[in-house]
């Protein structure tokens, strides 16, 4: 039986479920989840801006 070093084990993907019980989650993991959620918010905001720009261009083109 092989002994695994902690660095060789697959990293567990951080996921966050809205409303999840946070009492068993460490401060480090909470900070990781906050960073993950901030990245997702930035991604969503960038997509909104892209779509609004496309919409504004289409409205200008069709003189809506």
PDB file of C-alpha atoms in Angstrom:
ATOM      1  CA  UNK A   1       0.000   0.000   0.000  1.00  0.00           C
ATOM      2  CA  UNK A   2       1.456   3.360  -1.029  1.00  0.00           C
ATOM      3  CA  UNK A   3       1.723   6.189   1.420  1.00  0.00           C
ATOM      4  CA  UNK A   4       0.537   9.519   0.029  1.00  0.00           C
ATOM      5  CA  UNK A   5       2.206  12.771   0.871  1.00  0.00           C
ATOM      6  CA  UNK A   6      -0.338  15.543   1.507  1.00  0.00           C
ATOM      7  CA  UNK A   7       1.037  17.457  -1.485  1.00  0.00           C
ATOM      8  CA  UNK A   8       0.346  14.478  -3.783  1.00  0.00           C
ATOM      9  CA  UNK A   9      -3.315  14.222  -2.889  1.00  0.00           C
ATOM     10  CA  UNK A  10      -5.790  15.868  -5.233  1.00  0.00           C
ATOM     11  CA  UNK A  11      -6.839  19.266  -3.954  1.00  0.00           C
ATOM     12  CA  UNK A  12     -10.464  19.476  -2.940  1.00  0.00           C
ATOM     13  CA  UNK A  13     -12.271  22.053  -5.026  1.00  0.00           C
ATOM     14  CA  UNK A  14     -13.693  24.834  -2.902  1.00  0.00           C
ATOM     15  CA  UNK A  15     -17.409  25.193  -3.339  1.00  0.00           C
ATOM     16  CA  UNK A  16     -19.827  27.362  -1.497  1.00  0.00           C
ATOM     17  CA  UNK A  17     -23.518  26.811  -1.124  1.00  0.00           C
ATOM     18  CA  UNK A  18     -25.648  29.829  -0.232  1.00  0.00           C
ATOM     19  CA  UNK A  19     -27.084  29.415   3.266  1.00  0.00           C
ATOM     20  CA  UNK A  20     -24.664  26.635   4.171  1.00  0.00           C
ATOM     21  CA  UNK A  21     -23.860  26.069   7.864  1.00  0.00           C
ATOM     22  CA  UNK A  22     -20.506  27.791   8.425  1.00  0.00           C
ATOM     23  CA  UNK A  23     -19.842  26.564  11.963  1.00  0.00           C
ATOM     24  CA  UNK A  24     -17.487  23.748  10.898  1.00  0.00           C
ATOM     25  CA  UNK A  25     -15.524  25.780   8.344  1.00  0.00           C
ATOM     26  CA  UNK A  26     -12.130  27.224   9.301  1.00  0.00           C
ATOM     27  CA  UNK A  27     -11.247  30.904   9.000  1.00  0.00           C
ATOM     28  CA  UNK A  28      -8.756  30.015   6.262  1.00  0.00           C
ATOM     29  CA  UNK A  29     -11.399  28.210   4.259  1.00  0.00           C
ATOM     30  CA  UNK A  30     -13.877  31.045   4.785  1.00  0.00           C
ATOM     31  CA  UNK A  31     -11.296  33.485   3.405  1.00  0.00           C
ATOM     32  CA  UNK A  32     -10.741  31.180   0.421  1.00  0.00           C
ATOM     33  CA  UNK A  33     -14.487  31.085  -0.222  1.00  0.00           C
ATOM     34  CA  UNK A  34     -14.707  34.883  -0.014  1.00  0.00           C
ATOM     35  CA  UNK A  35     -11.903  35.174  -2.590  1.00  0.00           C
ATOM     36  CA  UNK A  36     -13.657  32.668  -4.835  1.00  0.00           C
ATOM     37  CA  UNK A  37     -16.953  34.531  -4.588  1.00  0.00           C
ATOM     38  CA  UNK A  38     -15.268  37.885  -5.282  1.00  0.00           C
ATOM     39  CA  UNK A  39     -13.686  36.432  -8.414  1.00  0.00           C
ATOM     40  CA  UNK A  40     -17.076  35.151  -9.528  1.00  0.00           C
ATOM     41  CA  UNK A  41     -18.703  38.548  -8.867  1.00  0.00           C
ATOM     42  CA  UNK A  42     -16.005  40.248 -10.970  1.00  0.00           C
ATOM     43  CA  UNK A  43     -16.589  37.725 -13.775  1.00  0.00           C
ATOM     44  CA  UNK A  44     -20.340  38.339 -13.682  1.00  0.00           C
ATOM     45  CA  UNK A  45     -19.908  42.126 -13.638  1.00  0.00           C
ATOM     46  CA  UNK A  46     -17.557  41.924 -16.638  1.00  0.00           C
ATOM     47  CA  UNK A  47     -20.132  39.907 -18.550  1.00  0.00           C
ATOM     48  CA  UNK A  48     -22.871  42.399 -17.669  1.00  0.00           C
ATOM     49  CA  UNK A  49     -20.699  45.267 -18.943  1.00  0.00           C
ATOM     50  CA  UNK A  50     -19.970  43.365 -22.170  1.00  0.00           C
ATOM     51  CA  UNK A  51     -23.653  42.660 -22.753  1.00  0.00           C
ATOM     52  CA  UNK A  52     -24.663  46.249 -21.982  1.00  0.00           C
ATOM     53  CA  UNK A  53     -22.051  47.493 -24.449  1.00  0.00           C
ATOM     54  CA  UNK A  54     -23.346  45.148 -27.134  1.00  0.00           C
ATOM     55  CA  UNK A  55     -26.889  46.258 -26.429  1.00  0.00           C
ATOM     56  CA  UNK A  56     -25.928  49.936 -26.611  1.00  0.00           C
ATOM     57  CA  UNK A  57     -24.186  49.339 -29.941  1.00  0.00           C
ATOM     58  CA  UNK A  58     -27.229  47.536 -31.335  1.00  0.00           C
ATOM     59  CA  UNK A  59     -29.574  50.265 -30.060  1.00  0.00           C
ATOM     60  CA  UNK A  60     -27.378  52.934 -31.685  1.00  0.00           C
ATOM     61  CA  UNK A  61     -27.277  51.006 -34.948  1.00  0.00           C
ATOM     62  CA  UNK A  62     -31.031  50.560 -35.083  1.00  0.00           C
ATOM     63  CA  UNK A  63     -31.729  54.024 -33.566  1.00  0.00           C
ATOM     64  CA  UNK A  64     -34.019  52.607 -30.943  1.00  0.00           C
TER      65      UNK A  64
END
